[in-house]
Coordinates of C-alpha atoms (C1' of nucleotides) in Angstrom, one line a residue:
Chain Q
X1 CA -41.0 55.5 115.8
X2 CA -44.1 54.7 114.1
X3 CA -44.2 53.7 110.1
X4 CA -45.5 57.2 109.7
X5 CA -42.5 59.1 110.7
X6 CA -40.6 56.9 109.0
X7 CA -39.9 58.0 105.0
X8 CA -40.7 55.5 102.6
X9 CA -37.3 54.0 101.1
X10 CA -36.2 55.7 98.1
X11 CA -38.1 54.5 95.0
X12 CA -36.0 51.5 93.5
X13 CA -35.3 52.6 89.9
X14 CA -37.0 51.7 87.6
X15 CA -34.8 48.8 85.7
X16 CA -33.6 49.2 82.9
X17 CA -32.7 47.3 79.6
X18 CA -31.5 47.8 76.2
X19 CA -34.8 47.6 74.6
X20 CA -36.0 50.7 76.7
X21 CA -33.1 52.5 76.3
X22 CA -32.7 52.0 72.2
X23 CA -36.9 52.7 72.3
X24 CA -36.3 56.2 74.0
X25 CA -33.4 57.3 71.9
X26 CA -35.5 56.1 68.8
X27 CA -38.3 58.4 69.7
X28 CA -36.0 61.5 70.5
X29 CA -34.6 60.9 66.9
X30 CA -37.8 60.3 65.3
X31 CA -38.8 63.8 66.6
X32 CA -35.6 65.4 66.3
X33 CA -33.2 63.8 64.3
X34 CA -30.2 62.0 65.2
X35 CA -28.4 65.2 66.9
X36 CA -31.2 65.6 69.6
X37 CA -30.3 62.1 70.5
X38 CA -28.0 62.7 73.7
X39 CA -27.2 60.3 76.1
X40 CA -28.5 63.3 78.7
X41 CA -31.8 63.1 76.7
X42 CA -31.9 59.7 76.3
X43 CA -31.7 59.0 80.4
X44 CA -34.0 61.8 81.3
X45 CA -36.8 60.1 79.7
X46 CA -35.9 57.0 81.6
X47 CA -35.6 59.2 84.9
X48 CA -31.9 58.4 84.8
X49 CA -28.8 60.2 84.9
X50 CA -26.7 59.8 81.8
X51 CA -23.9 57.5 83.5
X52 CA -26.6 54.8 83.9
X53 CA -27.0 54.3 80.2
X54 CA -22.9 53.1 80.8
X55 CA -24.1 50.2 82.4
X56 CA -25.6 49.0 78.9
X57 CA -23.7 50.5 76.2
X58 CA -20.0 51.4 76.2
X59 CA -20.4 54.8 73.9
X60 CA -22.8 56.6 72.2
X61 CA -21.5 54.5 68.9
X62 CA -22.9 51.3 70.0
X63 CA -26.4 53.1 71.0
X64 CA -26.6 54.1 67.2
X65 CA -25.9 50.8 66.2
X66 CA -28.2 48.9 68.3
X67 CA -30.9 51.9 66.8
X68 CA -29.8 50.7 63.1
X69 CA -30.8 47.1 64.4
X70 CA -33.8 47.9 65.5
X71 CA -34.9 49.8 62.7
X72 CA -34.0 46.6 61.0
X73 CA -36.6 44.6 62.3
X74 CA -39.0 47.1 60.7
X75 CA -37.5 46.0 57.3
X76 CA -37.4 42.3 57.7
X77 CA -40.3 41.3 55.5
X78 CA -43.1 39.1 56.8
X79 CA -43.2 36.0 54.6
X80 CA -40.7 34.7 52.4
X81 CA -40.4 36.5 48.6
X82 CA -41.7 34.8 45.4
X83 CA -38.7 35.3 43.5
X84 CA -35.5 36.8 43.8
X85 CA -36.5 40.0 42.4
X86 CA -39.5 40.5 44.5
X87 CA -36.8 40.0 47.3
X88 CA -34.9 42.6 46.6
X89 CA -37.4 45.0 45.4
X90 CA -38.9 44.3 48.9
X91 CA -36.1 45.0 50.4
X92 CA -35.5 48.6 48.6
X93 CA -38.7 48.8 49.4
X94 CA -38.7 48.1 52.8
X95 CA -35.4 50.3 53.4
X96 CA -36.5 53.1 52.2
X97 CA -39.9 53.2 53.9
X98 CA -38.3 53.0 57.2
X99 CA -36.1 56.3 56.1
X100 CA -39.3 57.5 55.7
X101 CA -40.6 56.7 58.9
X102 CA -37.0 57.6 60.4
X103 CA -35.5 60.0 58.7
X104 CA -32.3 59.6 60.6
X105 CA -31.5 56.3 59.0
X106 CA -30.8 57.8 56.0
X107 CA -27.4 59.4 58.1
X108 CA -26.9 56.0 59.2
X109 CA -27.3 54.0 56.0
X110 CA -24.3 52.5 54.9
X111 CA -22.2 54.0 57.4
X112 CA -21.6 51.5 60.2
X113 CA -21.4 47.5 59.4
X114 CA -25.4 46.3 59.9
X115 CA -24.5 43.0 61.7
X116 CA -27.2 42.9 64.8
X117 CA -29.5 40.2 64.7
X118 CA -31.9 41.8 63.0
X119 CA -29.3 43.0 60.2
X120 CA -28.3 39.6 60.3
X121 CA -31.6 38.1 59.6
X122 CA -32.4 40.8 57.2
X123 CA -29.5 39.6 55.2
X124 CA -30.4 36.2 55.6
X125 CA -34.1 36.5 54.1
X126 CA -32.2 38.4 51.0
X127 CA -29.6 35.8 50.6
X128 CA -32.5 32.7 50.7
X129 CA -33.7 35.0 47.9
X130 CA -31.5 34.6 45.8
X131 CA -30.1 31.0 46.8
X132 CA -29.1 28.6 44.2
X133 CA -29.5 31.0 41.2
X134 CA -25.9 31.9 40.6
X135 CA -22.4 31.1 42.2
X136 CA -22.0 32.9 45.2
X137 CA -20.2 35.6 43.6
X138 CA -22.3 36.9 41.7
X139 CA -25.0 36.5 43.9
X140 CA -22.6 38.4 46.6
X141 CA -22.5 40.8 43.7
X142 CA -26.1 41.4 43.2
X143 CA -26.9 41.9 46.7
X144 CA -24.1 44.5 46.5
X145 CA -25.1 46.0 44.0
X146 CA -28.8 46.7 44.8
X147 CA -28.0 47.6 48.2
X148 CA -25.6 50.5 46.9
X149 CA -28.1 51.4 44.5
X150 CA -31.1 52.0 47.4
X151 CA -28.4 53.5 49.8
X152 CA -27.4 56.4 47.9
X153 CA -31.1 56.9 46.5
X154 CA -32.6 57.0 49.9
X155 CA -29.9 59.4 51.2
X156 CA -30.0 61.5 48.2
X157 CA -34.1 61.6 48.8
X158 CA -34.1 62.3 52.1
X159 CA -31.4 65.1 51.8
X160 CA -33.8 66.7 49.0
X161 CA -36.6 66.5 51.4
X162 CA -34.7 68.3 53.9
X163 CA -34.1 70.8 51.9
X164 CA -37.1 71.4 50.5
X165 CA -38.6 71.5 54.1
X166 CA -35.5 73.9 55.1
X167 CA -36.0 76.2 52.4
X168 CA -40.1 75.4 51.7
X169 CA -39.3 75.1 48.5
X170 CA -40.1 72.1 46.3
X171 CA -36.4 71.1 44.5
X172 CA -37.4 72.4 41.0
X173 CA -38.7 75.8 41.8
X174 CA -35.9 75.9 44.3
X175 CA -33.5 75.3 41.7
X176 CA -35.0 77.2 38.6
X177 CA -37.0 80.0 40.0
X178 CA -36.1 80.8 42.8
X179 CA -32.9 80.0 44.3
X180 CA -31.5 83.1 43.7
X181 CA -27.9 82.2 43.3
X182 CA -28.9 79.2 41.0
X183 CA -30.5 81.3 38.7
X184 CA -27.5 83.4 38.4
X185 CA -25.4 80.6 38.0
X186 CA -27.6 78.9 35.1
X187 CA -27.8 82.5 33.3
X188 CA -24.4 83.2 33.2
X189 CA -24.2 80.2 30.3
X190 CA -21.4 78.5 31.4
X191 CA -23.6 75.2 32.3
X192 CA -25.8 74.7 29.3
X193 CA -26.6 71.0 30.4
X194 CA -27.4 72.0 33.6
X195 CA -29.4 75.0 32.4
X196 CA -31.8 72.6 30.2
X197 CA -32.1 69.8 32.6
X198 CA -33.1 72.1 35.2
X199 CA -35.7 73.7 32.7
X200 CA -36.9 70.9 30.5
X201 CA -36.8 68.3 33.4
X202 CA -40.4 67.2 34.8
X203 CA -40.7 67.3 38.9
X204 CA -40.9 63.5 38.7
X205 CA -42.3 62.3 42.2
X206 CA -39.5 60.4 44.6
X207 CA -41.5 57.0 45.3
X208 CA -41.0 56.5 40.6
X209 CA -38.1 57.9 40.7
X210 CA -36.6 55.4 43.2
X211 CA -38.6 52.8 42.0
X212 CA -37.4 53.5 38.0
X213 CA -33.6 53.5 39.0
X214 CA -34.3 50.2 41.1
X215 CA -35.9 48.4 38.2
X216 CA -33.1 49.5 36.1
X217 CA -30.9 48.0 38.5
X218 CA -32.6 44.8 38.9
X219 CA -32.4 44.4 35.1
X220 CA -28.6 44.3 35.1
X221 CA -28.6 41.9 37.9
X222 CA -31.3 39.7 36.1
X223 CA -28.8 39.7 33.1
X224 CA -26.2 38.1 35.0
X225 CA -28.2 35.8 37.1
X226 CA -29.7 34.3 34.1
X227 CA -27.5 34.9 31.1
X228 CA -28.8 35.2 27.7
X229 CA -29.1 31.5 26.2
X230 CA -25.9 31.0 23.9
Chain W
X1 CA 12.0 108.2 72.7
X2 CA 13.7 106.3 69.8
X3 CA 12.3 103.9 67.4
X4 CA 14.3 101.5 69.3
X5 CA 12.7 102.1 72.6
X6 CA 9.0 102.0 71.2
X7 CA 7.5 98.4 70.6
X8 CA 6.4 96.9 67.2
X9 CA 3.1 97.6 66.6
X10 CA 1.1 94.6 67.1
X11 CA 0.9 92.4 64.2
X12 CA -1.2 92.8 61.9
X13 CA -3.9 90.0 62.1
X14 CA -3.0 87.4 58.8
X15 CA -5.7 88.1 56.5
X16 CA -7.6 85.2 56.4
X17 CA -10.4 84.1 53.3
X18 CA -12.1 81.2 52.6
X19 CA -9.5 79.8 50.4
X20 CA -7.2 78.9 53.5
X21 CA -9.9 78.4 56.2
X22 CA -10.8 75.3 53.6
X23 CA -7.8 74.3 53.1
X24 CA -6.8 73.7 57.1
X25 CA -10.5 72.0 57.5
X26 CA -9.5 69.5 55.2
X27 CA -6.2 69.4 56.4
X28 CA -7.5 68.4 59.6
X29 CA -10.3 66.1 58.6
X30 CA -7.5 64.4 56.1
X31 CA -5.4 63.7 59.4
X32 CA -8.6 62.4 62.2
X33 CA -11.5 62.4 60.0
X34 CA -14.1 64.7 60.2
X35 CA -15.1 64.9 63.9
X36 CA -11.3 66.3 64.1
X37 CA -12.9 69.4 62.8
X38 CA -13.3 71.4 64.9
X39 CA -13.7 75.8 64.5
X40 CA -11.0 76.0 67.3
X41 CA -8.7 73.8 65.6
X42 CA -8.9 75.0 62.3
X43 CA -8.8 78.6 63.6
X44 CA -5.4 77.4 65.7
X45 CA -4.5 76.5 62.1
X46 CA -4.6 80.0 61.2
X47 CA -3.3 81.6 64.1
X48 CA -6.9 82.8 64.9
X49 CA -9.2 82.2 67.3
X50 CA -12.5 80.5 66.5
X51 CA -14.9 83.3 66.2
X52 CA -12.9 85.1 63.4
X53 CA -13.9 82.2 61.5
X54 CA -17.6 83.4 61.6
X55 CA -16.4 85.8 59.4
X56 CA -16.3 83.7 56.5
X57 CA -18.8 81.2 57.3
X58 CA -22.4 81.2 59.4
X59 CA -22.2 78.2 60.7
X60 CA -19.7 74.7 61.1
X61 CA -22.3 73.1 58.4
X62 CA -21.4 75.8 56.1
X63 CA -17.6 74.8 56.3
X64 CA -19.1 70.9 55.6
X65 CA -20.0 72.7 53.0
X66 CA -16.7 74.4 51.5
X67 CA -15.0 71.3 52.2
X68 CA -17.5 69.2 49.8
X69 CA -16.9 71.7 47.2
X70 CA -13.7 71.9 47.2
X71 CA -13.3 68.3 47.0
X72 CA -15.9 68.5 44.0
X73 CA -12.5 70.3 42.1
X74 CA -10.7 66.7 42.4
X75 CA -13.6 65.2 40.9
X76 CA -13.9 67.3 37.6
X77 CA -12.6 65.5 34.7
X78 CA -9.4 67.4 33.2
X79 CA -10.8 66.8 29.4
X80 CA -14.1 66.2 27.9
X81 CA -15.5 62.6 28.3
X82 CA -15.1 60.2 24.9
X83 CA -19.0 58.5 24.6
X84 CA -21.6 58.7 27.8
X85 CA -19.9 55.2 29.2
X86 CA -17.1 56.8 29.9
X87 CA -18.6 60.3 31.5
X88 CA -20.2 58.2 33.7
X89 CA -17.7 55.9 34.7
X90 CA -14.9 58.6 35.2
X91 CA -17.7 60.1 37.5
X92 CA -17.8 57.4 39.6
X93 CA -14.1 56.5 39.6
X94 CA -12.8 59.9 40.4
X95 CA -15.6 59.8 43.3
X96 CA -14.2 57.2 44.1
X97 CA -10.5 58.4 44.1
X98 CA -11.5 61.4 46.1
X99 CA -13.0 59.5 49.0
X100 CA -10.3 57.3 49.3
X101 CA -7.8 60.2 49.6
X102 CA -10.3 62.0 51.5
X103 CA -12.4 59.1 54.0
X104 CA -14.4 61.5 55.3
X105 CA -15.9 62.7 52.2
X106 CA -17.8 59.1 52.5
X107 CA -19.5 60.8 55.6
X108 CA -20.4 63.5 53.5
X109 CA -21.8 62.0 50.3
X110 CA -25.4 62.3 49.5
X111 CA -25.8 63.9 52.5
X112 CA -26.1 67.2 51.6
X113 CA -26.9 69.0 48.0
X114 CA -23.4 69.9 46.4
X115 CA -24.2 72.9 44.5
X116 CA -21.1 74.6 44.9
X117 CA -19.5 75.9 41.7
X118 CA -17.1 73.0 41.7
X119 CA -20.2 70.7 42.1
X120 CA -21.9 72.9 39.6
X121 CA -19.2 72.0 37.2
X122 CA -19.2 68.5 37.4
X123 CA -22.7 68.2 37.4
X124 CA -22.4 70.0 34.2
X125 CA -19.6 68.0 32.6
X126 CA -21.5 64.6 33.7
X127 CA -24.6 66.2 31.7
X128 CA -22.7 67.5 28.9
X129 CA -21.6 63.5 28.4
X130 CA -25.2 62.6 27.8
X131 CA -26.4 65.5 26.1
X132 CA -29.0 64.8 23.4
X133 CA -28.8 60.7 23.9
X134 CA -32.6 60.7 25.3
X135 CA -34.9 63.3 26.5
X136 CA -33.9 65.1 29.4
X137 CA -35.9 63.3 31.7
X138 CA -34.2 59.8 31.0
X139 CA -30.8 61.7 31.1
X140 CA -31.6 62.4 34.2
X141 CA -32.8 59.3 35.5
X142 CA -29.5 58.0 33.9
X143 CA -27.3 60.4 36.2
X144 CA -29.2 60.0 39.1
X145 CA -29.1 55.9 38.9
X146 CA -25.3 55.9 38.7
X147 CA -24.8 58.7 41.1
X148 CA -26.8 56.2 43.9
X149 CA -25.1 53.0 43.1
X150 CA -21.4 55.0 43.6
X151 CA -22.3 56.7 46.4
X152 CA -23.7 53.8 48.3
X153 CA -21.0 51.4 47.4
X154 CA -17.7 54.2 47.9
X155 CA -20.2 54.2 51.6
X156 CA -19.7 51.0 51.8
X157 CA -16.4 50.7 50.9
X158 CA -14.9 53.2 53.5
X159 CA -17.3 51.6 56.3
X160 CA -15.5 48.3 55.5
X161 CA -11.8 50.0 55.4
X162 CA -12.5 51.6 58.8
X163 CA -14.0 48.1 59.9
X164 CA -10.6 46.7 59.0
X165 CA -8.2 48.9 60.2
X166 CA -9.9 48.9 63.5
X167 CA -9.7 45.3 64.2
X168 CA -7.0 44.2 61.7
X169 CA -8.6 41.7 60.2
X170 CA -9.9 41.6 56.5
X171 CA -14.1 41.6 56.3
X172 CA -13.9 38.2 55.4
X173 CA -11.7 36.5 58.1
X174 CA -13.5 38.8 60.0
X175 CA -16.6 37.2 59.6
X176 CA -15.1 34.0 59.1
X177 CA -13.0 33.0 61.8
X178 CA -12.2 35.6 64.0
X179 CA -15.4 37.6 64.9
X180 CA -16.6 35.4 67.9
X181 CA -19.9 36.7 67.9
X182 CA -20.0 36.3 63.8
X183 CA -19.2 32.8 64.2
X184 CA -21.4 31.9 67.2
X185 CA -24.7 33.0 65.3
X186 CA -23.8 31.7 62.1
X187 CA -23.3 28.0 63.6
X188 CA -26.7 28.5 65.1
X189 CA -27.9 26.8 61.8
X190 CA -30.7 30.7 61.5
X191 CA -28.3 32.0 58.6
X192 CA -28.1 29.0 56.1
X193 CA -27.7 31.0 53.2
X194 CA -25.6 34.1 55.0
X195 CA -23.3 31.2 56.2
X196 CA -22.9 30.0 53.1
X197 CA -21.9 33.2 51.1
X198 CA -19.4 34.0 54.2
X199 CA -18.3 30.7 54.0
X200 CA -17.6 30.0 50.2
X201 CA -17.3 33.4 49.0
X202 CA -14.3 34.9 47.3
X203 CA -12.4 37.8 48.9
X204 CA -12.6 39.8 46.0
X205 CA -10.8 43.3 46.2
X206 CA -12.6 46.7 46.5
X207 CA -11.6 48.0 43.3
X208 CA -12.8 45.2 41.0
X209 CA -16.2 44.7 42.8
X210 CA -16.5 48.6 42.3
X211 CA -16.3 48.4 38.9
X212 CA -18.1 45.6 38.3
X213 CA -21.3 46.5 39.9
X214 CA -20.9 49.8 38.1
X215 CA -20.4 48.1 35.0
X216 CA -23.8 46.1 35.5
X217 CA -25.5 49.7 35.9
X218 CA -23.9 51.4 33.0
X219 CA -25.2 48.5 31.3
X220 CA -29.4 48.9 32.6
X221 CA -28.3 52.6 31.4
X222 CA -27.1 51.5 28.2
X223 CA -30.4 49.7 27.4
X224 CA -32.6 52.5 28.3
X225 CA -30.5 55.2 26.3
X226 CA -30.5 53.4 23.1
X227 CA -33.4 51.2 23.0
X228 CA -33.2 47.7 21.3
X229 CA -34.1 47.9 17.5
X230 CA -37.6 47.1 17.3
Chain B
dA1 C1' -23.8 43.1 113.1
dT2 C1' -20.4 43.6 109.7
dT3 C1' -18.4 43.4 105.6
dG4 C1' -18.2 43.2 100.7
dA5 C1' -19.9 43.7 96.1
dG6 C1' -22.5 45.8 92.8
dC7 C1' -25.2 49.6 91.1
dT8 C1' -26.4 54.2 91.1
dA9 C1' -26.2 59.0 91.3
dA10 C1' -23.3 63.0 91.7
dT11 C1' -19.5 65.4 90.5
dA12 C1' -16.1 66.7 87.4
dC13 C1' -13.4 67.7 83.2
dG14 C1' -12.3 69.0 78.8
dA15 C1' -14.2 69.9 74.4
dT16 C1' -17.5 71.9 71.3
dG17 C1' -20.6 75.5 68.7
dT18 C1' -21.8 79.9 69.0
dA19 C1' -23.7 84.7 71.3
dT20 C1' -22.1 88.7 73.3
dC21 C1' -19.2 92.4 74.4
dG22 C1' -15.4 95.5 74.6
dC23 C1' -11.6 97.3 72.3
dA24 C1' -8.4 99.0 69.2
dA25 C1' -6.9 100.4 64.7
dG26 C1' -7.8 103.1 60.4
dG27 C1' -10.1 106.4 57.9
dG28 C1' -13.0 110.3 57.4
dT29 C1' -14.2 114.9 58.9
dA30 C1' -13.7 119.3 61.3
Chain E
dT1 C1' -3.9 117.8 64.3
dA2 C1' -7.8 116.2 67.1
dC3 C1' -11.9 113.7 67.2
dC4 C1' -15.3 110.2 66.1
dC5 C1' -17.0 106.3 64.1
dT6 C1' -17.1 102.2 61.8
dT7 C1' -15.2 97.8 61.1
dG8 C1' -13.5 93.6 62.5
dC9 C1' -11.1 91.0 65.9
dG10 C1' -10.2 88.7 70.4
dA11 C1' -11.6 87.5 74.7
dT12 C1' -15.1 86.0 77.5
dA13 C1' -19.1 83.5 78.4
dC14 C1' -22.6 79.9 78.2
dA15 C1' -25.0 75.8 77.4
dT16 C1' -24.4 71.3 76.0
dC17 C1' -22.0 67.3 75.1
dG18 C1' -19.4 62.5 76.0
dT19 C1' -17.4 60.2 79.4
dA20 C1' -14.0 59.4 83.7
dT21 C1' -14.0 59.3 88.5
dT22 C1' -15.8 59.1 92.9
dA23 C1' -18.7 58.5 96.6
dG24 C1' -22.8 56.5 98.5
dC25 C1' -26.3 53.2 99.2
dT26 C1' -28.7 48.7 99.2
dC27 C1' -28.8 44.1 99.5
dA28 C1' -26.6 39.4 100.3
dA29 C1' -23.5 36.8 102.4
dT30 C1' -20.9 36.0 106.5

DNA sequence: ATTGAGCTAATACGATGTATCGCAAGGGTA
DNA sequence: TACCCTTGCGATACATCGTATTAGCTCAAT
């Protein structure tokens, strides 16, 4: 019984760790959205079954949170802001360029508590932002604040781009030209506001449009961080 | 061969519309949240089975649909709004009200355009509030500003009230005492200013800290609608 | 050499969304 | 009254999913 008869031992698998496993499920959602991740898909690309994956995660919950964490490394920013409001303008910023990047975090966002290490740390570069400039209250507040404003603005952009993508249709002609039942709708007079927003409104470009609403926001906030000398 | 010896014909299938397939969707999702739905067990609801549901609707995203809209119908203000302020603000509060009888409209917001004719009509009394305050394009601005910050923050809100109920404990004694992890990685000394909020921040209801960021938006609206005298 | 422990892969199960198909009832026509 | 045909419904079927269970295999310790 020579070596050569002899089979080679099965391959050893190939380990395995989080950080592979959260990298492969990342890529099936980058290319297909957050339903084409499967924990099928997600072990085939590691040449492993799907009960592996158990080993490492205890549902398919946590493999969507540990994907929200990594994405959060992405918007940790590199140096420390100048001032508070570069801080959380940077992290608006930030947020909503890694929706871009990953369109699925914009299902994510705001839906499951953000408290990995790098959501931690994330917080933690906001919070230094902001430290010392108000009780922590109203510091608590601001962060709040900001962060419900860019949530719902990157969710609301990303849906739009969906749709426009889903229908080819940019979201004003889509609405005033061409959406067939919209048009009906709008004619029948019974939503005159509607009707001349939809007209009259420019086809402002998302980036200003988030941007606009943010600086809106961070004027309230800068009116209670700093109130108005008596 | 009497009447008596022949069988009933077989009944007559219950006529089903959208109406009631709606209604037992949000039945259902009211009960288990939204991954309750399912087109089996809504058409159980009905006494059908789930194909005849394909009647009435192309797809189980199409019901997501219904169910927004008909949700949309809570939301619509029974009488005309006083000044903007207060269009906006019911807006958001009745949102608000809506999610927290109906959790699972949290998953739903700002995920998908809501142009149903109940969303129609609220998009139209929200407008009809602001109508001829600023040109169209600030108007807009305006809605879309608030509609972010109360969508993020009723997100947030329902994240945090599932957070709770699932472990019992209240976000802040959650962080604070009992979350293991939490407390381990805050005493690393890496979180200064995180520990410090958790630490010496006020526990301060949902409701309240709803309003309060809203109030602080309505306010950066407020500026831009009616510019300072020059 | 044997046993025990720890992983892994395989199998299995119930649920889901939806395509397909056959059928049966009702209405129109001869 | 007999036939057909159209409409819509139910049943069946299929691929896919998350996950529980089970059985096997490899290595370390005895």
């Amino acid at each position: 019984m020579t070596v050569w008869d002899r089979p080679e031992p099965p391959a050893r698998p190939v380990p395995l760790d989080r950080e592979r496993i959260v990298a492969a499920a990342v890529a099936l959602a980058d290319e297909g959205g957050l339903e084409a991740v499967s924990l099928r898909k997600v072990g085939a690309r590691l040449n492993a079954g799907p009960m592996r994956l158990y080993g490492y995660i205890a549902t398919k919950e946590e493999l969507f949170d540990l994907m929200m964490d990594e994405v959060q490394a992405e918007i940790l920013p590199a140096e420390p802001a100048g001032d508070w409001r570069e801080a959380l303008r940077n992290l608006a910023h930030r947020t909503r360029q890694a929706a871009l990047r990953h369109e699925w975090l914009a299902d994510l966002l705001g839906g499951r508590p953000a408290f990995g290490p790098n959501g931690l740390a994330v917080a933690e570069a906001t919070l230094a932002g902001l430290d010392g400039l108000a009780d922590v209250d109203t510091v608590m507040r601001a962060v709040e604040t900001v962060s419900a404003y860019f949530t719902g603005a990157i969710r609301r952009e990303i849906t739009y781009l969906r749709a426009e993508r889903a229908t080819g249709l940019s979201k004003h002609d889509w609405q005033r030209a061409s959406g067939p039942r919209m048009t009906r709708m709008l004619a029948t007079g019974r939503f005159p506001a509607l009707a001349k927003v939809v007209h009259d409104g420019t086809d402002v470009d998302a980036e200003t449009s988030f941007a606009t609403g943010l600086d809106w926001v961070l004027d309230a906030v800068a009116a209670r961080l700093t109130p108005p000398p008596a």
